[in-house]
Short mmCIF file of C-alpha atoms and ligand atoms in Angstrom, two decimals:
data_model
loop_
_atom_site.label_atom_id
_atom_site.label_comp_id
_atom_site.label_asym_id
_atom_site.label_seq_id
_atom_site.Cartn_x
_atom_site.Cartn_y
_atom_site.Cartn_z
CA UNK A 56 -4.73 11.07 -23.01
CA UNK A 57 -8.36 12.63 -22.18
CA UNK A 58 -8.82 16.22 -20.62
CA UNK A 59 -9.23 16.01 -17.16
CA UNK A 60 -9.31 17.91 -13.82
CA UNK A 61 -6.01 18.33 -11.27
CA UNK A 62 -6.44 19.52 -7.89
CA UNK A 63 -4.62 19.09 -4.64
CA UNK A 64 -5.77 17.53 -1.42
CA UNK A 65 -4.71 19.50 1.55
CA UNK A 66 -5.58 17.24 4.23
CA UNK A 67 -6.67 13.06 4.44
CA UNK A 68 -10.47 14.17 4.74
CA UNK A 69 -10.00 16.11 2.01
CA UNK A 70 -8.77 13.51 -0.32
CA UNK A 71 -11.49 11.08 1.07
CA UNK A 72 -14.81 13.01 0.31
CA UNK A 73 -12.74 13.74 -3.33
CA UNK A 74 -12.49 10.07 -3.98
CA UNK A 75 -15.52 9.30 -2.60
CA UNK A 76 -17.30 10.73 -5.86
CA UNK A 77 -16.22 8.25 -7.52
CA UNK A 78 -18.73 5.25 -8.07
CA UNK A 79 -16.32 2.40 -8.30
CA UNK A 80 -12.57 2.19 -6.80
CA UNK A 81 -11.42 0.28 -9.54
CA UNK A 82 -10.92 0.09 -13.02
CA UNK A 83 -12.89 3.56 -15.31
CA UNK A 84 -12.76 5.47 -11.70
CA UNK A 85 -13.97 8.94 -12.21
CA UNK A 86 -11.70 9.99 -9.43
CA UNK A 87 -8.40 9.23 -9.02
CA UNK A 88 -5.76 9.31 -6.34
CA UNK A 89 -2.34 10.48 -7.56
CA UNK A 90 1.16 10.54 -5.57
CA UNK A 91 4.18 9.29 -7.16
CA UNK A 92 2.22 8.40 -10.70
CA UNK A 93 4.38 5.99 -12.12
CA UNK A 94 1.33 3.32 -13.00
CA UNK A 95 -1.40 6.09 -13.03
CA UNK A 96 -0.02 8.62 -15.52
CA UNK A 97 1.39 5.53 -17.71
CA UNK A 98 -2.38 4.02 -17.35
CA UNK A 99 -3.65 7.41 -18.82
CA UNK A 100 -1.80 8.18 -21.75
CA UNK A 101 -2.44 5.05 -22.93
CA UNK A 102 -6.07 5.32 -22.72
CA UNK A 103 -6.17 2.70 -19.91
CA UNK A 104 -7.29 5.33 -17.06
CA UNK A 105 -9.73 7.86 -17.58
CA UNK A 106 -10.10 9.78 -14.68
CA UNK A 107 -12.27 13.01 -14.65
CA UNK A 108 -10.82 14.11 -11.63
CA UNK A 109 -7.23 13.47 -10.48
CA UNK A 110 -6.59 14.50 -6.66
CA UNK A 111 -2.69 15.39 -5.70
CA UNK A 112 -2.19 13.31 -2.61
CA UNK A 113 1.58 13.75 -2.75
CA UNK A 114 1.57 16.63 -0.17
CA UNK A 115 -0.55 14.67 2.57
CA UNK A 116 1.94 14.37 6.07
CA UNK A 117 1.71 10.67 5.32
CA UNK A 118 5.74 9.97 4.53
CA UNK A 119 7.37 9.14 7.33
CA UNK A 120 8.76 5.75 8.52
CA UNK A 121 8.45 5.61 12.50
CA UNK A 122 9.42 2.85 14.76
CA UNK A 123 5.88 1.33 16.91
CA UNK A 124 6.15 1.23 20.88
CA UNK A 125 5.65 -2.85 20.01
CA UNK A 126 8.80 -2.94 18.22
CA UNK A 127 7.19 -2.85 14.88
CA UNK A 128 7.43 0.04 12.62
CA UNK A 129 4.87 2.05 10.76
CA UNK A 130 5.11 3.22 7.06
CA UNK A 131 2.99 5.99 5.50
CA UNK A 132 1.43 5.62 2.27
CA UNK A 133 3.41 8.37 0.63
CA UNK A 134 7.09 7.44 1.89
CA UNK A 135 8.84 6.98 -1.36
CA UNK A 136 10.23 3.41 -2.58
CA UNK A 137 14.07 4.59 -2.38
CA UNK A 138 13.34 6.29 0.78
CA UNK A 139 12.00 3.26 2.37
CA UNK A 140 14.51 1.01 0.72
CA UNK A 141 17.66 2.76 2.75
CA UNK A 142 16.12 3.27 5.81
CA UNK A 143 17.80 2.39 8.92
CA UNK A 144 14.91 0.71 10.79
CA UNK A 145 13.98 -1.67 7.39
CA UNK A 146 17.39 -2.57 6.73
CA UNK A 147 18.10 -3.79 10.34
CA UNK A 148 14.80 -5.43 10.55
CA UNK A 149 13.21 -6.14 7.61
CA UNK A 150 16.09 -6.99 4.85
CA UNK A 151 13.58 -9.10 2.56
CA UNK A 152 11.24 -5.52 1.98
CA UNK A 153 13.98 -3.43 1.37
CA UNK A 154 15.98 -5.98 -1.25
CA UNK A 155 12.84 -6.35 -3.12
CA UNK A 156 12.21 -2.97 -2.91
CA UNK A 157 15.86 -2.56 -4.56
CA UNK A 158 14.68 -4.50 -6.92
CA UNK A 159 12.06 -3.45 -8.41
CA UNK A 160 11.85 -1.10 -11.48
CA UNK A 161 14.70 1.60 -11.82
CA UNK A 162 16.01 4.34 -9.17
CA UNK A 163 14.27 7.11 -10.91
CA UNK A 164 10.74 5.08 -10.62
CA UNK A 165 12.17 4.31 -7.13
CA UNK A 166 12.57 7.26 -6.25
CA UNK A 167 8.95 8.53 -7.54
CA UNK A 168 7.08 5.32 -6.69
CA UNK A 169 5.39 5.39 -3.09
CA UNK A 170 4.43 2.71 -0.24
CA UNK A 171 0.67 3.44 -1.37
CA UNK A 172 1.07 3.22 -4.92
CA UNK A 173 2.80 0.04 -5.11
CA UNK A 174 -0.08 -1.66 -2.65
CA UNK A 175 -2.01 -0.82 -6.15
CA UNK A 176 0.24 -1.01 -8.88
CA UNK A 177 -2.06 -2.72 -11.98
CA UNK A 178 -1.08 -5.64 -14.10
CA UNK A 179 1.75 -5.85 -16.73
CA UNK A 180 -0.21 -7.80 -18.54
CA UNK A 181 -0.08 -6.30 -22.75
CA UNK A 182 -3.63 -6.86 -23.47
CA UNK A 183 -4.75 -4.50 -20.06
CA UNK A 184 -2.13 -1.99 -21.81
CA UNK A 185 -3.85 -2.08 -25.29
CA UNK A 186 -7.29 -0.47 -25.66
CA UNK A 187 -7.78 -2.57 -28.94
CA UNK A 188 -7.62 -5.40 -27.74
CA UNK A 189 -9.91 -8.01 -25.77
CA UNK A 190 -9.36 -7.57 -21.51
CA UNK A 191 -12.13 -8.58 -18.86
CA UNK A 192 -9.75 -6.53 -16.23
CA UNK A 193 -10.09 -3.31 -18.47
CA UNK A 194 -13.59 -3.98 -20.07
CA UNK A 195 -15.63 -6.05 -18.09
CA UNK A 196 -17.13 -8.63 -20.34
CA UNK A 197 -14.90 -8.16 -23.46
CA UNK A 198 -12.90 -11.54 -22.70
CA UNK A 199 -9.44 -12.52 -22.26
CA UNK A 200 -7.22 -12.29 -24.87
CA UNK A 201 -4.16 -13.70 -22.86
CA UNK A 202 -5.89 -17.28 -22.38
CA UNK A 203 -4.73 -18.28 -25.70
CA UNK A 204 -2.39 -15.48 -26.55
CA UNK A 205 0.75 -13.98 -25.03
CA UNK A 206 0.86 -15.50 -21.46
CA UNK A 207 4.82 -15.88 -20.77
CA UNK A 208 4.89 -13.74 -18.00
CA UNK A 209 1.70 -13.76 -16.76
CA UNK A 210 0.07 -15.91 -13.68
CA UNK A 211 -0.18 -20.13 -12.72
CA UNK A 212 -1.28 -19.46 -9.33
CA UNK A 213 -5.02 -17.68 -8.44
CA UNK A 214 -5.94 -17.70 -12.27
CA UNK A 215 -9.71 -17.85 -13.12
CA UNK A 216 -11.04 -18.18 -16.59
CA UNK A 217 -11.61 -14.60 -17.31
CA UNK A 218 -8.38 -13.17 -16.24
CA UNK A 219 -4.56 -14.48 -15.58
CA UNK A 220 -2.86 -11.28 -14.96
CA UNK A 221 0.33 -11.22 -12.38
CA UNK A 222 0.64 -8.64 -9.66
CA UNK A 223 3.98 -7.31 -10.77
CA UNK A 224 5.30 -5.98 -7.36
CA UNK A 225 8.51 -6.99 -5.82
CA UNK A 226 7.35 -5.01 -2.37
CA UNK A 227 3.77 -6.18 -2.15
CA UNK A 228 5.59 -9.86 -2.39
CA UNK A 229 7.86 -8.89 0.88
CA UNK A 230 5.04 -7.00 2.51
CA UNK A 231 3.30 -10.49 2.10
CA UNK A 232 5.61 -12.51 3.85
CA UNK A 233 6.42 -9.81 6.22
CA UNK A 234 2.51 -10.18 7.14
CA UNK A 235 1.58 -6.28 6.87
CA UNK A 236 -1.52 -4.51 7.83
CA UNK A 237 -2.83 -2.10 5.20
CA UNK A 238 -4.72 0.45 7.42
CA UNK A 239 -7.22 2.72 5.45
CA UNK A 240 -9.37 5.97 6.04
CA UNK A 241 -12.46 6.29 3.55
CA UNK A 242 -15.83 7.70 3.88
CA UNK A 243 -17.33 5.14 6.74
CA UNK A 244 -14.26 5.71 9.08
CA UNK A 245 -11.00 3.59 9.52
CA UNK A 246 -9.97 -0.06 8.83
CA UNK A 247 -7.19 -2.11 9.05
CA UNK A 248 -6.77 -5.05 6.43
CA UNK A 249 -4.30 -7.71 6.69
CA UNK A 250 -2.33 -7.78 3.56
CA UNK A 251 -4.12 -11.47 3.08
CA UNK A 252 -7.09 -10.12 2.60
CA UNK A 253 -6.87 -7.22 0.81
CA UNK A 254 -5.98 -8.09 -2.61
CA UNK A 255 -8.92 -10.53 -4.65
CA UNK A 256 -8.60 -13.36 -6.36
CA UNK A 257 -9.92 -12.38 -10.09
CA UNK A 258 -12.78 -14.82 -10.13
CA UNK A 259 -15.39 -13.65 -12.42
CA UNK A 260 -14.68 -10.27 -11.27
CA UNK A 261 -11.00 -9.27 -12.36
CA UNK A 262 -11.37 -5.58 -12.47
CA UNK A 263 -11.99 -5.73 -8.66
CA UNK A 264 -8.29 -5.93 -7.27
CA UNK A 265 -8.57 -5.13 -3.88
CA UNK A 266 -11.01 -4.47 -1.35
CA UNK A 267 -10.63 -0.63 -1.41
CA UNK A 268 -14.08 1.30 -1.65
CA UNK A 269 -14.43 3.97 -3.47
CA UNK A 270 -13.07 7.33 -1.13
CA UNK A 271 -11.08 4.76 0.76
CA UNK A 272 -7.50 6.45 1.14
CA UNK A 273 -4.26 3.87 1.91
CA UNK A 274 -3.00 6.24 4.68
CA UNK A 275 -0.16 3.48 6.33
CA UNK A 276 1.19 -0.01 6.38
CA UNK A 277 2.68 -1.35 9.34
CA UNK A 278 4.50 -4.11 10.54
CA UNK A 279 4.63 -6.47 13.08
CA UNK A 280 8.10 -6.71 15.30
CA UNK A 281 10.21 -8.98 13.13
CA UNK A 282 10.38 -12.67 14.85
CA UNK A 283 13.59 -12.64 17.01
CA UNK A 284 15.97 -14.19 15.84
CA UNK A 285 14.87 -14.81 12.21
CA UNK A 286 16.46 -13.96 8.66
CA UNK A 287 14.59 -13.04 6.12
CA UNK A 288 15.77 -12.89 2.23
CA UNK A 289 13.92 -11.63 -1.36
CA UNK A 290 15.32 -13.41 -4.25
CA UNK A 291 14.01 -12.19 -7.22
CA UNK A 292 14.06 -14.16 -11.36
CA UNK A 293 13.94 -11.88 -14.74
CA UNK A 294 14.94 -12.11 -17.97
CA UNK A 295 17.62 -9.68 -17.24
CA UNK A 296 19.66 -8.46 -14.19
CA UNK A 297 17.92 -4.43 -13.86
CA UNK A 298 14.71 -2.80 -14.45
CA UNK A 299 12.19 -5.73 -15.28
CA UNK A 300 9.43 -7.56 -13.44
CA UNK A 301 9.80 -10.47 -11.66
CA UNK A 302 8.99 -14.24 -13.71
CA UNK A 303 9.17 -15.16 -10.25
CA UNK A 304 10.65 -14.53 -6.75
CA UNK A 305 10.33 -15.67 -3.13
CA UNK A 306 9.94 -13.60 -0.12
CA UNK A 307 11.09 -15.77 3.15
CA UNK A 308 11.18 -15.38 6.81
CA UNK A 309 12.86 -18.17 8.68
CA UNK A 310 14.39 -18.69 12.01
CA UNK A 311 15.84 -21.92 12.84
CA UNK A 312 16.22 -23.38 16.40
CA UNK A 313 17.96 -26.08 17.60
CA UNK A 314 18.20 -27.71 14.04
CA UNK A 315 14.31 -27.18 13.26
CA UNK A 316 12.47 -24.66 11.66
CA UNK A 317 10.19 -22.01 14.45
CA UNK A 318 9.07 -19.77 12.27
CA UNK A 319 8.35 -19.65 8.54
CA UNK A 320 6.53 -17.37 6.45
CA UNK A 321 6.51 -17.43 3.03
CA UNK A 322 5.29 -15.50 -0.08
CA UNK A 323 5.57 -15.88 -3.96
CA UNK A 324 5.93 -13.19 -6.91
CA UNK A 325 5.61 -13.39 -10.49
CA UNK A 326 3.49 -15.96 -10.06
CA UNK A 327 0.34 -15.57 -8.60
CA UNK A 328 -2.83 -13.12 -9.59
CA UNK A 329 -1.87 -11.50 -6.20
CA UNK A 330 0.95 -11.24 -4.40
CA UNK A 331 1.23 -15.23 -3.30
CA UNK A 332 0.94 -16.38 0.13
CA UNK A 333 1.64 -19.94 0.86
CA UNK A 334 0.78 -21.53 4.08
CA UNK A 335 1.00 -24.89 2.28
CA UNK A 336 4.87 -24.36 2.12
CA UNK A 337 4.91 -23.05 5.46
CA UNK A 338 3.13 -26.61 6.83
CA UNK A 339 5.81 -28.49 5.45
CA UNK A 340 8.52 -26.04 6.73
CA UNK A 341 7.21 -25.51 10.36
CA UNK A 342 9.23 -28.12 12.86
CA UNK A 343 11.12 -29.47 9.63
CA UNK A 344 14.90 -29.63 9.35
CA UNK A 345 16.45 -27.16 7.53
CA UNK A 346 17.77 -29.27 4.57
CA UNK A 347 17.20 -29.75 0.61
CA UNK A 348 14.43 -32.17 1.29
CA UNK A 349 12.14 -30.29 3.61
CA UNK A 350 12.65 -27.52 1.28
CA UNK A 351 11.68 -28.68 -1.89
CA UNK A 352 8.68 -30.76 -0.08
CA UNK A 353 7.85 -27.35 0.84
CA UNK A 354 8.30 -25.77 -2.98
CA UNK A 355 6.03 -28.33 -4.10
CA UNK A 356 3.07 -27.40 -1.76
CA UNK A 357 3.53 -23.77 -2.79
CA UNK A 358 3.28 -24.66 -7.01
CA UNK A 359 0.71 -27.32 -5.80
CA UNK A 360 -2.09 -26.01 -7.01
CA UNK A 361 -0.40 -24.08 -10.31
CA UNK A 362 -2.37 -24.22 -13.34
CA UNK A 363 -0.02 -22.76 -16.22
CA UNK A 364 -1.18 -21.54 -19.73
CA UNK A 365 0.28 -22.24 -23.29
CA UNK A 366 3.78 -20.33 -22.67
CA UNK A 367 4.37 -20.36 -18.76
CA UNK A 368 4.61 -23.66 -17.70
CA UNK A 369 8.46 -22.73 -17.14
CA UNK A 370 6.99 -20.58 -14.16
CA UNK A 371 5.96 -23.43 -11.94
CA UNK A 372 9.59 -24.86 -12.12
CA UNK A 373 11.22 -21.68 -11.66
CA UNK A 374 9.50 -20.25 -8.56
CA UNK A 375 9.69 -23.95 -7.03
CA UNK A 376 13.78 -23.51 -7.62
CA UNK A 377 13.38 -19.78 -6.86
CA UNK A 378 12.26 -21.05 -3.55
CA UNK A 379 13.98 -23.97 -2.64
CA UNK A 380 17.37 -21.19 -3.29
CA UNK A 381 16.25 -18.67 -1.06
CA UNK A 382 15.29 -20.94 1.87
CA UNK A 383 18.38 -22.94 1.38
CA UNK A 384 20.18 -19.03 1.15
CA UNK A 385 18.46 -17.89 4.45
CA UNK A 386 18.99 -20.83 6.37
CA UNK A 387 22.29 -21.15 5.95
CA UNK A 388 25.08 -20.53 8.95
CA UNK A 389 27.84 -17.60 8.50
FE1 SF4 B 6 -7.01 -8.65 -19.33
FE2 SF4 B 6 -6.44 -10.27 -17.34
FE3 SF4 B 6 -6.84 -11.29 -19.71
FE4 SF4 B 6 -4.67 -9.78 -19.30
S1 SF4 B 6 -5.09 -11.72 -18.35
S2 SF4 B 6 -6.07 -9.71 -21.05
S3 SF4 B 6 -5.44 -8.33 -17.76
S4 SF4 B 6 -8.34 -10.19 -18.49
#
């Protein structure tokens, strides 16, 4: 780990014009943002991050959950994973963000990790973690080692030729199919991005993730009121039960009436190079019946377009029956 500076940002403008030094928001930022530091501080004892600066955001009023006049709910960037998990207003009304949320990592990372930090949580992908090695995400221009190296667990969906890497979030995944709003503060005022649009494809360009500027601050995420009537579910597929990342998992929203599907909304992990929305499944699912067939028609659209590497070709098979179980899960009558 290199030398660098730690101060504390009293206030959101604060934090902003300290972040705005920085030249690039991504990857070999000068500046860096740091709240619950469960991917940062990893990132920089391994060399990965090499911040000059590192601002305390974990102080900011930005952690508390509130319910919207709208009947949505808001979500500040600094609420904390297990905190958000367990509250009332999530579990009533948002059960597929709060089970992947229980899912993910450990309870001591849960209870570290926050809403804001897991928006940007970086690749699991070895190579990224290994400064000796080849990585277009870490070193632009250095290639890929995964293409022909270890790719098990990394992404058949959103792939480019210079960079495979999975988004390894079980939240971002729900947030997804929940069809969040990431609202942000930087340096040219305030914007609000819908979750669709914020994360990037990696292209030729993998170590631009998102489409945060530098000085732009996550401040809250909020949700829209969930569909009446609809169930929602997270199932999540590992190579064991606790404490490991998703090989893939589905995020679903459903609400059935009168025998045919009203609403679907629907969202892949483990999977994709971001967190994986799929309106192709959704097509198929919308006016359907709520039975085996439509269901795997609709699994098929998702992995349509999957284009797997030497090692995770098992990925577009399990996310299709990852899938099909949690629609045929949520659908069915208690
Ligand atoms: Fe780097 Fe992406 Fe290739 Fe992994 S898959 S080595 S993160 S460029």
């Amino acid at each position: 780990m290199e030398l660098f500076q730690l101060s504390r940002a009293n206030s959101v403008s604060e934090a902003i014009a300290a972040g705005a030094a920085s030249t690039t928001a991504q990857q070999g930022a000068e500046v860096r943002l740091l709240a619950g530091g469960t991917t940062l501080l990893d990132l920089m004892k391994l060399n990965v991050e090499r911040p000059a600066r590192v601002i305390d955001i974990s102080r900011l009023p930005l952690d508390t959950v509130e319910d919207m006049q709208d009947g949505g709910v808001k979500i500040g960037a600094t609420v904390r994973n297990a905190d958000l998990a367990v509250h009332p207003l999530i579990r009533e009304r948002y059960a597929v963000l709060s089970q992947a949320l229980l899912a993910g990592a450990s309870a001591q990372l849960r209870n570290m990790a926050t809403t804001g930090g897991n928006l940007l949580q970086r690749t699991r992908c070895v190579y990224f973690r290994d400064t000796a090695m080849p990585c277009n995400k870490r070193d632009p221009g250095s290639g890929c080692a995964a293409l022909n190296g270890f790719n098990r667990t990394l992404a058949v969906l959103g792939v480019s030729d210079a960079c495979i890497a999975s988004n390894p979030s079980d939240m971002n995944v729900a947030l997804t199919a929940l069809d969040a709003t990431i609202h942000v503060e930087g340096s040219t005022g305030r914007r609000s991005i819908a979750i669709d649009d914020f994360y990037l494809l990696p292209g030729e360009t993998p170590q631009r993730e998102t489409v945060l500027e530098p000085g732009d601050l996550i401040t809250h995420v909020t949700l829209p009121p969930a569909p009446p009537g609809a169930r929602s579910l997270y199932v999540k597929l590992r190579d064991r039960a606790s404490y490991e990342f998703a090989l893939a998992s589905a995020a679903v929203v459903v609400k059935v009436v009168d025998g045919r599907i009203a609403h679907a909304r629907v969202a892949l992990g483990g999977v994709g190079t971001k967190p994986w929305h799929s309106p192709e499944a959704e097509a198929v699912l919308m006016g359907g019946t709520p039975d085996m067939a439509t269901f795997q028609r609709a699994a098929d659209a998702a992995l349509a377009g999957a284009k797997p590497r030497s090692q995770n070709a098992f990925k577009v098979e399990l996310a299709r029956r990852g899938l099909v179980h949690a629609l045929t899960q949520v659908t069915q009558t208690v």
